[in-house]
Coordinates of C-alpha atoms and ligand atoms in Angstrom, one line a residue:
X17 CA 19.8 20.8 -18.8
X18 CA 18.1 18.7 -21.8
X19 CA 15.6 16.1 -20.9
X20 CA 17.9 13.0 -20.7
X21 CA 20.2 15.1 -17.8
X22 CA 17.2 16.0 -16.0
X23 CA 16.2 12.4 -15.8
X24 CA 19.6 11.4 -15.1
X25 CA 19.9 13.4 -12.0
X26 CA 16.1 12.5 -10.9
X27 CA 16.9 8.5 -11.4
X28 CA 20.3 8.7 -9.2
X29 CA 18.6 10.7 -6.7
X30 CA 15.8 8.1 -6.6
X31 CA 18.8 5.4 -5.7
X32 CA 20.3 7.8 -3.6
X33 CA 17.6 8.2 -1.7
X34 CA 16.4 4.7 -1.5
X35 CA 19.9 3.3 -0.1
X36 CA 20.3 6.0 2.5
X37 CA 16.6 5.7 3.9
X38 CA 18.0 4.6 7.2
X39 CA 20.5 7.0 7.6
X40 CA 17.7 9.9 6.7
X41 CA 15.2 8.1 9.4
X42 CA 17.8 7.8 11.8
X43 CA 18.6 12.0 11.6
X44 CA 15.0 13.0 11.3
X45 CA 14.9 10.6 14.4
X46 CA 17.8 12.2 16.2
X47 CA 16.3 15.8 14.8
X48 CA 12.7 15.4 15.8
X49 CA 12.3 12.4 17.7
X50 CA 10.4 11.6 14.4
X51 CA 8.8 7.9 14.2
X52 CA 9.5 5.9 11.3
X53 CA 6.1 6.1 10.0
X54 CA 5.7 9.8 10.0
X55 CA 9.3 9.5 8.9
X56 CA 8.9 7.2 6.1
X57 CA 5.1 8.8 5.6
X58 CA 5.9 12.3 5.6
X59 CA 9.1 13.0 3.8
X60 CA 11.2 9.9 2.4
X61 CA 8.2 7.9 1.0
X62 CA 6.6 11.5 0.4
X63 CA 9.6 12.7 -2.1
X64 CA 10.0 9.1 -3.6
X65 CA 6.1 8.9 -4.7
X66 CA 6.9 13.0 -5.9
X67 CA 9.8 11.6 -8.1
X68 CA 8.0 9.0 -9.6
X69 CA 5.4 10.8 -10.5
X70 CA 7.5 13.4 -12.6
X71 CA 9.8 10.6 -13.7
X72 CA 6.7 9.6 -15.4
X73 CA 4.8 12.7 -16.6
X74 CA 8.2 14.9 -17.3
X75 CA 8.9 13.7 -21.2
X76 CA 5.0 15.2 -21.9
X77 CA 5.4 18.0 -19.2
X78 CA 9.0 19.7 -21.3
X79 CA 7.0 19.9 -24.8
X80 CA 5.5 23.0 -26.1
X81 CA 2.1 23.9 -25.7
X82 CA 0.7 24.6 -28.7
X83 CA -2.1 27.9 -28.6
X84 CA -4.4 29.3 -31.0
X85 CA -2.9 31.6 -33.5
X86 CA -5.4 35.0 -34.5
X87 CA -5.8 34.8 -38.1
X88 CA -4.4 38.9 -37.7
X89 CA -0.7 36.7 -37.5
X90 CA -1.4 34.0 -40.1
X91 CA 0.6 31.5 -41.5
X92 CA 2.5 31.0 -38.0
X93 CA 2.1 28.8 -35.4
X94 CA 2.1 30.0 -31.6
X95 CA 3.1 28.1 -28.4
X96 CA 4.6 27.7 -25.1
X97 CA 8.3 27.1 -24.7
X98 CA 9.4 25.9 -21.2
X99 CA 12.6 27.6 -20.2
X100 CA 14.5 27.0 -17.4
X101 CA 14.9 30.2 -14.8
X102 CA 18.7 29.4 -14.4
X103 CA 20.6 29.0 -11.3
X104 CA 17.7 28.4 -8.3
X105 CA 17.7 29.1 -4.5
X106 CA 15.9 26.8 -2.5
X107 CA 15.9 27.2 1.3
X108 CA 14.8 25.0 4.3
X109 CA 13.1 24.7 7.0
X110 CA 13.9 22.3 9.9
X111 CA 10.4 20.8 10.7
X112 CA 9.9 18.5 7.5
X113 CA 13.6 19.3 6.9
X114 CA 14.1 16.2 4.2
X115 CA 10.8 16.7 2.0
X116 CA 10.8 20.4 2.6
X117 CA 14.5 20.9 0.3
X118 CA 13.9 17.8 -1.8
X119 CA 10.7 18.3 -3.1
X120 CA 11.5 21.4 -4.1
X121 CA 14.9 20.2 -5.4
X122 CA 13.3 17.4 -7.8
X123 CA 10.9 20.1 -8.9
X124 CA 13.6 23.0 -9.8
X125 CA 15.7 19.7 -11.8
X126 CA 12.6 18.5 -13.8
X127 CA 12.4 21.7 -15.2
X128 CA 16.2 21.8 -16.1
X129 CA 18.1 24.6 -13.6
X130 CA 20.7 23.7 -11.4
X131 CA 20.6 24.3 -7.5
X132 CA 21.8 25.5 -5.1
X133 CA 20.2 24.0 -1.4
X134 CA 20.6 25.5 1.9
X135 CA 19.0 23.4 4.3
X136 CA 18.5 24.3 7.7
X137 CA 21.0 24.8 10.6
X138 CA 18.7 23.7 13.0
X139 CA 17.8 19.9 11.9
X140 CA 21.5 19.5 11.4
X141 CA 21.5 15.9 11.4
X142 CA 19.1 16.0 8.5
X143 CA 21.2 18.1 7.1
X144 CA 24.3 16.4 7.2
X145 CA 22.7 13.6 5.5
X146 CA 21.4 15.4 2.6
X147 CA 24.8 17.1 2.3
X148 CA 26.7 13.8 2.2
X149 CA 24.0 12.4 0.0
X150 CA 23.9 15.1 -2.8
X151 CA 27.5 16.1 -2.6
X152 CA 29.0 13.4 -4.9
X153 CA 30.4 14.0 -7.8
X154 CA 27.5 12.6 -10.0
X155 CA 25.6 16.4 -9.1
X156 CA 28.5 18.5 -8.7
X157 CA 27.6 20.4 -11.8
X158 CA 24.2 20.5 -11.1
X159 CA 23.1 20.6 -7.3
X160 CA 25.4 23.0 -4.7
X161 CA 25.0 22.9 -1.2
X162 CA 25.7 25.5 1.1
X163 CA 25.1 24.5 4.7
X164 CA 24.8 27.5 8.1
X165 CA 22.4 29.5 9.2
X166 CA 21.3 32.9 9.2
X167 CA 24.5 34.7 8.4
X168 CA 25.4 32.3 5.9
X169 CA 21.9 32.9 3.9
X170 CA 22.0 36.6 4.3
X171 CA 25.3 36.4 2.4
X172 CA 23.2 33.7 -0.1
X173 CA 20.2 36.2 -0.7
X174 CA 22.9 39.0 -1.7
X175 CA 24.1 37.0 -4.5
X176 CA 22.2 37.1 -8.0
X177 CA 19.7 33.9 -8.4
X178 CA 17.9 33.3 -11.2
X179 CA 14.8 32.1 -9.0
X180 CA 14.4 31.5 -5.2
X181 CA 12.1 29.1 -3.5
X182 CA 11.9 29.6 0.1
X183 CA 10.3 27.9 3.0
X184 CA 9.9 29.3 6.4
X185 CA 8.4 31.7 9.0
X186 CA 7.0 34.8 7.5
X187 CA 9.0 37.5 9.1
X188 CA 12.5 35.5 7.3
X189 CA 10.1 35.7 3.8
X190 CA 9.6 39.3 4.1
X191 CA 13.6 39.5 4.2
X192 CA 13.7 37.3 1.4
X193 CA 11.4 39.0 -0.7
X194 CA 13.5 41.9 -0.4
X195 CA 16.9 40.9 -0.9
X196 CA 15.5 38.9 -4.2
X197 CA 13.8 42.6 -5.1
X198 CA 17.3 44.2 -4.9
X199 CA 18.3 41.6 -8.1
X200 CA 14.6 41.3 -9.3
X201 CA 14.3 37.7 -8.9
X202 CA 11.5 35.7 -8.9
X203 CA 10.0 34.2 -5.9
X204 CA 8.4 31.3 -4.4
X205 CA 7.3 32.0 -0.5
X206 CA 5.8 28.6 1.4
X207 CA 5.6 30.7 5.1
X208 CA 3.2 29.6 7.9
X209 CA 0.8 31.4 10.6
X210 CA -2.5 30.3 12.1
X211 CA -4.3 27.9 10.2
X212 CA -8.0 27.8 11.9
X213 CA -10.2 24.7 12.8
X214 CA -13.5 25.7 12.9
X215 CA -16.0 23.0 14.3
X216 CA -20.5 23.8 13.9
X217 CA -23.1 22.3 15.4
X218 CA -23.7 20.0 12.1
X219 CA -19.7 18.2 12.6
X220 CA -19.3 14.4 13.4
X221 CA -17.1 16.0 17.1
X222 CA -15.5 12.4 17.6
X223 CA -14.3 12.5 14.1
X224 CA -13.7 16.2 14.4
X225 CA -11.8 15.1 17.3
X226 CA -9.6 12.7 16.1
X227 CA -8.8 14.2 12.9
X228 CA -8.1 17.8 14.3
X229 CA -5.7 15.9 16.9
X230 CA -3.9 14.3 14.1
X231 CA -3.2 16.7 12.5
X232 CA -2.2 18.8 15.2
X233 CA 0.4 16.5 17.4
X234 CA 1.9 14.9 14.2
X235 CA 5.5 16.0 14.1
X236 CA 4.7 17.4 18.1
X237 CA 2.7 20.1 16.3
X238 CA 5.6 21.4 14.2
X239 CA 3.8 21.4 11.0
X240 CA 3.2 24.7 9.1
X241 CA -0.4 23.1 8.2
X242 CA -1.4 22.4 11.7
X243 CA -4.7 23.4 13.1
X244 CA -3.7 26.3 15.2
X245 CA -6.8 27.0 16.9
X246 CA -10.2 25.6 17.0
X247 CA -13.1 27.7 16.9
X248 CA -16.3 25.4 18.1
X249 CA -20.1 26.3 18.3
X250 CA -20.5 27.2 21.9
X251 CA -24.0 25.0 22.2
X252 CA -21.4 21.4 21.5
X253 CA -18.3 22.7 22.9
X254 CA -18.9 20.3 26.3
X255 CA -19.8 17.2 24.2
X256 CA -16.7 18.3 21.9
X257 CA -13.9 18.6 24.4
X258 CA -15.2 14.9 25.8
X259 CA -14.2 13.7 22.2
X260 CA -10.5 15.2 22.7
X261 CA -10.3 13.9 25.9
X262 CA -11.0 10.5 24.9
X263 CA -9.3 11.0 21.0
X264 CA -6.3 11.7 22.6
X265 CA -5.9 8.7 24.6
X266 CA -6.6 6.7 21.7
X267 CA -3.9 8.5 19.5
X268 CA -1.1 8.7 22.3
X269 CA -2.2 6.3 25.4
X270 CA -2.6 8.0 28.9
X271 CA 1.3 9.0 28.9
X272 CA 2.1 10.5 26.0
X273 CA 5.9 10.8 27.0
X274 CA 6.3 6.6 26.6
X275 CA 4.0 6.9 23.2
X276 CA 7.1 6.0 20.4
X277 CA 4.8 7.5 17.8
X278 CA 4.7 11.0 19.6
X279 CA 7.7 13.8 18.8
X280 CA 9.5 16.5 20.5
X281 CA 10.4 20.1 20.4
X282 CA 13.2 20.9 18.2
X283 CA 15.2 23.0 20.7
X284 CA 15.4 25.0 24.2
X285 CA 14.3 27.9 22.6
X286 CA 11.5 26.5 21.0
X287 CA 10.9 24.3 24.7
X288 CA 10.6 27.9 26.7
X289 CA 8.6 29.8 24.2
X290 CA 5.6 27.0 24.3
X291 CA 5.9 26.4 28.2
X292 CA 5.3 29.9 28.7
X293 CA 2.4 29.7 26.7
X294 CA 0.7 27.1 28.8
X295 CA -2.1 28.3 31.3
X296 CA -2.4 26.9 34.8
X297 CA -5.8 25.3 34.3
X298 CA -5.7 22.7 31.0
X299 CA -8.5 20.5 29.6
X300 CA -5.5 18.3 28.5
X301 CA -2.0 17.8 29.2
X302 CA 0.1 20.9 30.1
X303 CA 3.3 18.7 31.5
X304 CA 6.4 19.4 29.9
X305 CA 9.9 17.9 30.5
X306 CA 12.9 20.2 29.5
X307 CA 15.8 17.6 29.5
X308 CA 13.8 15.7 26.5
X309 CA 12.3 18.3 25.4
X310 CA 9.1 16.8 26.0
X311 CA 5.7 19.0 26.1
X312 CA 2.2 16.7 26.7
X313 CA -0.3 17.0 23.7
X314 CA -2.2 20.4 25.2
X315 CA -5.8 21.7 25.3
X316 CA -7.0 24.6 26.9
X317 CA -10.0 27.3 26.9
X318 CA -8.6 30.8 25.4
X319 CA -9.8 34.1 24.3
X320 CA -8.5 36.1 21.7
X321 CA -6.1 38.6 23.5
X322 CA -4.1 35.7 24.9
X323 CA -0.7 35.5 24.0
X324 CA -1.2 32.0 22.7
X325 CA -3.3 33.3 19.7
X326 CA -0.7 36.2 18.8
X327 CA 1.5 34.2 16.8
X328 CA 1.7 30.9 15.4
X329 CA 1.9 28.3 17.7
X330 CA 4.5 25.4 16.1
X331 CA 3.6 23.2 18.9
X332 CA 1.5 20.8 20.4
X333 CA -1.0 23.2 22.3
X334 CA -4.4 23.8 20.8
X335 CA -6.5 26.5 22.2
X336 CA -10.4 26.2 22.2
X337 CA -12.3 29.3 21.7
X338 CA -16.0 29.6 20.9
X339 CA -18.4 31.2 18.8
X340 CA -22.2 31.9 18.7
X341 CA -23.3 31.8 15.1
X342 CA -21.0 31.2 11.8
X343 CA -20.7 34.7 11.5
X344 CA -18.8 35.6 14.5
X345 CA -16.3 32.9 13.1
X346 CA -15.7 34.1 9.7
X347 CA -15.6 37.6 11.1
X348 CA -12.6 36.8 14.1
X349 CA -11.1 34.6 11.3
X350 CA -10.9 37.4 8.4
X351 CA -9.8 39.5 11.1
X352 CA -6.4 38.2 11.1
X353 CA -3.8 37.6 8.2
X354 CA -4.8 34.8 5.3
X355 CA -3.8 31.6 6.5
X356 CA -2.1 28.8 4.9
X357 CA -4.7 25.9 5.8
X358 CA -8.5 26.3 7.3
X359 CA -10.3 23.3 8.4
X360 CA -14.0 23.0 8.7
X361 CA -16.0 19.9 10.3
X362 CA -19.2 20.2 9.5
X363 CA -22.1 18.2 7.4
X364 CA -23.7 20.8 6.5
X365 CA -23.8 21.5 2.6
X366 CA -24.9 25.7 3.0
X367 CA -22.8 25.9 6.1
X368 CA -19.3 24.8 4.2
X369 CA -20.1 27.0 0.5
X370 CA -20.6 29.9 3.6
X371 CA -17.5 29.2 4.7
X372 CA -15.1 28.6 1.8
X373 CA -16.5 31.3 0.1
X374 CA -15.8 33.8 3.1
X375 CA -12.5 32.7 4.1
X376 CA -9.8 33.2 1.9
X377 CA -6.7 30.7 2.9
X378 CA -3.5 28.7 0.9
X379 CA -5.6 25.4 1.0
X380 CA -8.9 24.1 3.1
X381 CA -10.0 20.7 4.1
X382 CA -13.8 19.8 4.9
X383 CA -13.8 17.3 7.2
X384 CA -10.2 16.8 7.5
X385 CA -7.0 18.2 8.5
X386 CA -3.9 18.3 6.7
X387 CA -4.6 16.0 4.0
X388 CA -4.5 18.3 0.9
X389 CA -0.6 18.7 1.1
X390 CA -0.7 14.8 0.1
X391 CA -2.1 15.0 -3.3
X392 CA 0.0 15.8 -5.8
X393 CA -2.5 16.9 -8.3
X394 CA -3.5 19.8 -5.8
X395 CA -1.2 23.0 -6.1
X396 CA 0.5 23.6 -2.5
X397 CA 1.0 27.3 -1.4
X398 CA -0.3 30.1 0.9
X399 CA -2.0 33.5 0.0
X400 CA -1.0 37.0 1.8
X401 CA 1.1 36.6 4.4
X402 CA 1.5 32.7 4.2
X403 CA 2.9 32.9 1.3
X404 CA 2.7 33.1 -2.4
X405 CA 3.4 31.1 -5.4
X406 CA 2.8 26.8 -5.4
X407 CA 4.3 23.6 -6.2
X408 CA 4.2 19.8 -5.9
X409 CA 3.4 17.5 -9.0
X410 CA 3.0 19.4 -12.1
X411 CA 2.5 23.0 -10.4
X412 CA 6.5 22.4 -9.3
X413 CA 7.5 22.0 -12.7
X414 CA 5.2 24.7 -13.9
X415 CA 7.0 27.0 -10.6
X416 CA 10.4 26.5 -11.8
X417 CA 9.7 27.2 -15.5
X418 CA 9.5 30.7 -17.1
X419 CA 7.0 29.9 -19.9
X420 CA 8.2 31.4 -23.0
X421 CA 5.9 32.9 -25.8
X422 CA 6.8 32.0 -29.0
X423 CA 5.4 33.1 -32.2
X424 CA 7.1 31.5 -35.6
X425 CA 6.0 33.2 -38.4
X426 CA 6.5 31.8 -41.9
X427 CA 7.9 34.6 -44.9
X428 CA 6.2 32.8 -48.0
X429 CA 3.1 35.2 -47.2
X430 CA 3.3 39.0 -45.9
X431 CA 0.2 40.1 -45.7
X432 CA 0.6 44.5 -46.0
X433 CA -2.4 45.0 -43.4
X434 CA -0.2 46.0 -40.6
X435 CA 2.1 48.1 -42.5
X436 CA 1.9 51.8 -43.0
X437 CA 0.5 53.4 -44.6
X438 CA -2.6 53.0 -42.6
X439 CA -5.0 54.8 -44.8
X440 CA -8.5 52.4 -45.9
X441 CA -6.9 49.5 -43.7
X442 CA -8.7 50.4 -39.8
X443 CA -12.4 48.6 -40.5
X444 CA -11.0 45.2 -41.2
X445 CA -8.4 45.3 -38.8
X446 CA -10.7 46.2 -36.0
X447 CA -12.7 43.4 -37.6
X448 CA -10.0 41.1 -37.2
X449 CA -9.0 42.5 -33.4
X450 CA -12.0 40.6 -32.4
X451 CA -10.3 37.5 -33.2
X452 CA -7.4 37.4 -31.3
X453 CA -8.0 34.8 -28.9
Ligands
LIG23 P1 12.9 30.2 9.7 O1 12.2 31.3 8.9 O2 13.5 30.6 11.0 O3 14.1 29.5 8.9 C1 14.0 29.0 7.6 C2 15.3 29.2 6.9 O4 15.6 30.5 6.8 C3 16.4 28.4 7.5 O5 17.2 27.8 6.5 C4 17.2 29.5 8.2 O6 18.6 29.3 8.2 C5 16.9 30.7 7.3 N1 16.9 32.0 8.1 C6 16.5 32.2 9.3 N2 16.6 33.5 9.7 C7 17.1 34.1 8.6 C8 17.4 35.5 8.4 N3 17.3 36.4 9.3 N4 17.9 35.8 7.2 C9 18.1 34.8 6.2 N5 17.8 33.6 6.4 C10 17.3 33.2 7.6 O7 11.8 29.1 9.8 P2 11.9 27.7 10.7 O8 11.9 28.1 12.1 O9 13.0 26.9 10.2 O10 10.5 27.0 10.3 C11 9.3 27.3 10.9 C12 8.5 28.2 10.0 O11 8.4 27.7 8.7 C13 7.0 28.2 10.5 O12 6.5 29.5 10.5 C14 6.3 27.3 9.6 O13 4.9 27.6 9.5 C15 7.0 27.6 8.3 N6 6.9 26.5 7.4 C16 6.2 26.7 6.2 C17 6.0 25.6 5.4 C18 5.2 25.8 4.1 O14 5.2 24.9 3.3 N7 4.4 26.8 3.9 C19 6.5 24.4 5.6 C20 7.3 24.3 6.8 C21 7.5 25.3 7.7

């Protein structure tokens, strides 16, 4: 697609998505229980700031780069040539299940491949609305979507894509990854798994508090960036759990259940998975109502062979562990898989370079949860097994782009140096080697 199509399509999905902002509230609402503010916040708003931004930057964003030329290849000029990857894959998850298939979406258009979208069964609501919205005829040649669940998409991944973007638990990316190998395609992997909280002696614990709950009970917890687990210096951990107790109450009032701000669980399945991981005795919550699919905001004391700290958690339970010195942290931390986000709270300059240095993760926050997913000039992505590969902003574009090397070379010179016969020519070409960039 040339630069006026691409624009085209971005503008009428701007309008699109401007005059069916209700109807997209009302399914994330129906979905998720999701309040208009984390609704508007979170995914329309969220995709709408996205599209302006490339509306704006994508005319400068399509030309080529121009590089340095060695002299070895003079007269020519060399440069970058964004190419489109083709025909793209993008699948969804259902927890951010609007911004989670149209940010991606905007990002594969801007850099000129059609689409193909298949959203997830599980937010169907939110899916119907995106299918309604993106199946007129304005995109038909352009965006595709394909809507049903897992046999559906193992059908999908068989086909030949040019590119695939896919968000979602990591076990699904593995079988991604695979079927895409079969075809070689490229790959883009947003998965999840336990993003740690780590909270030191040196922390603000009522900000720690407040933030770390934020971050944790938006959405009812079902946010791949979520602080999983919190890891606190044992000599504040008293002090500490007096800031959730009282955070929480401020966040969600002393019955979460009539809060209008505070989600639920997506499904029954999801429901009996995270009741089961509740202990008897809680330092918060631990109520749970199956018929709304209701489950308190829920803190407890754990140790690291619980089930709870096997897998990631997706919901709104936050176990407490503690540690004796920073060391012990980092080491229980690097002992399990990368993770996509890890938080630290702490004032303490030595104390955070220790930390972000040791801990290898998609993206950290110091003195905050969350928040890094909300800047657009920030790449978004994991590393090991949450994921690979980043977008948002200008790191979509560059995503979705295979970057062409282009060398033009003119013919009025021809300079014999590189030309058998060899003989006299190696000192002033190894001379020259030295200038190659
Ligand atoms: P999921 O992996 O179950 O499903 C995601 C998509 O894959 C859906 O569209 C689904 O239909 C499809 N799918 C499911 N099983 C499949 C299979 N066997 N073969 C082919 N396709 C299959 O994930 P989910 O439950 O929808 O979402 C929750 C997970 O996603 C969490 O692990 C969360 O951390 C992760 N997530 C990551 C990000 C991120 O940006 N990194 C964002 C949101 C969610």
């Amino acid at each position: 697609m040339d630069l006026n199509r691409r624009k085209n399509i971005l503008r009428n999905l701007q309008t699109d998505i401007l005059q069916n902002e209700k109807e997209i509230l009302d399914a994330l609402k129906k979905d998720l229980n999701k309040c208009e503010f984390e609704g508007v916040a979170t995914e329309v708003q969220y995709v709408l700031s996205e599209l302006g931004h490339i509306l704006k930057k994508i005319s400068s964003w399509v030309k080529p780069k121009k590089v340095f030329t060695p002299l070895l290849h003079w007269p020519a000029k060399s440069y970058i040539h964004y190419e489109p990857y083709g025909e793209v894959l993008i699948i969804g998850p259902w927890n951010y299940p609007f911004q989670l298939i149209l940010s991606p979406l905007i990002g594969a258009i801007s850099a000129g491949n059609t689409v193909v979208i298949k959203p997830s069964e599980i937010s169907h609501h939110t899916s119907l609305v995106i299918e309604r919205m993106l199946s007129q005829d304005k995109y038909k040649n352009y965006i595709t979507v394909v809507q049903g669940g897992v046999e559906e998409t193992t059908k999908l991944i068989q086909k030949r894509f040019d590119y695939i973007f896919y968000t979602g638990s990591t076990p699904v990316g593995k079988i991604i990854m695979e079927a895409a190998a079969k075809n070689l395609t490229p790959v883009t992997l947003e998965l999840g798994g336990k993003s740690p909280t780590v909270v030191t002696k040196f922390a603000n614990l009522k900000i720690a508090a407040r933030r770390t709950l934020w971050g944790k009970l938006m959405n009812a917890g079902q946010t791949c960036i979520a602080p999983d687990y919190i890891y606190v210096d044992e000599t504040i951990k008293p002090q500490f759990i007096e800031c959730l107790q009282s955070e929480v109450k401020s966040l969600y009032g002393s019955d979460p259940k009539k809060s209008n701000d505070f989600g639920r669980i997506i499904s029954e399945r999801h429901f009996d998975r995270l009741t089961s991981l509740i202990p008897q005795n809680c330092l918060i919550g631990g109520e749970s109502e199956k018929e709304i699919k209701y489950i308190a905001p829920t803190v407890f004391e754990a140790n690291e062979n619980d089930p709870i700290m096997q897998d990631e958690i997706f919901g709104p339970l936050l176990p407490i562990l503690t540690y004796k010195d920073t060391s012990e942290a980092v080491k229980k931390i690097k002992e399990k898989e990368k993770p996509l986000a890890f938080y630290l709270f702490s004032d303490n300059n030595s104390e955070i370079n220790y930390f972000k240095n040791e801990i290898s993760s998609g993206g950290m926050c110091i003195n905050d949860t969350l928040i890094h997913i909300a800047n657009g000039k920030l790449p978004f992505g994991g590393v090991g097994h949450s994921g690979m590969g980043a977008y948002h902003g200008h790191f979509s574009f560059e995503t979705f782009s295979h970057k062409k090397s282009v060398v033009h070379r003119k013919s009025y010179l021809d300079v014999k140096l590189k030309y058998p016969p060899y003989c006299g020519k190696l000192k002033i070409v190894r001379w020259l080697l030295k200038f190659i960039g």
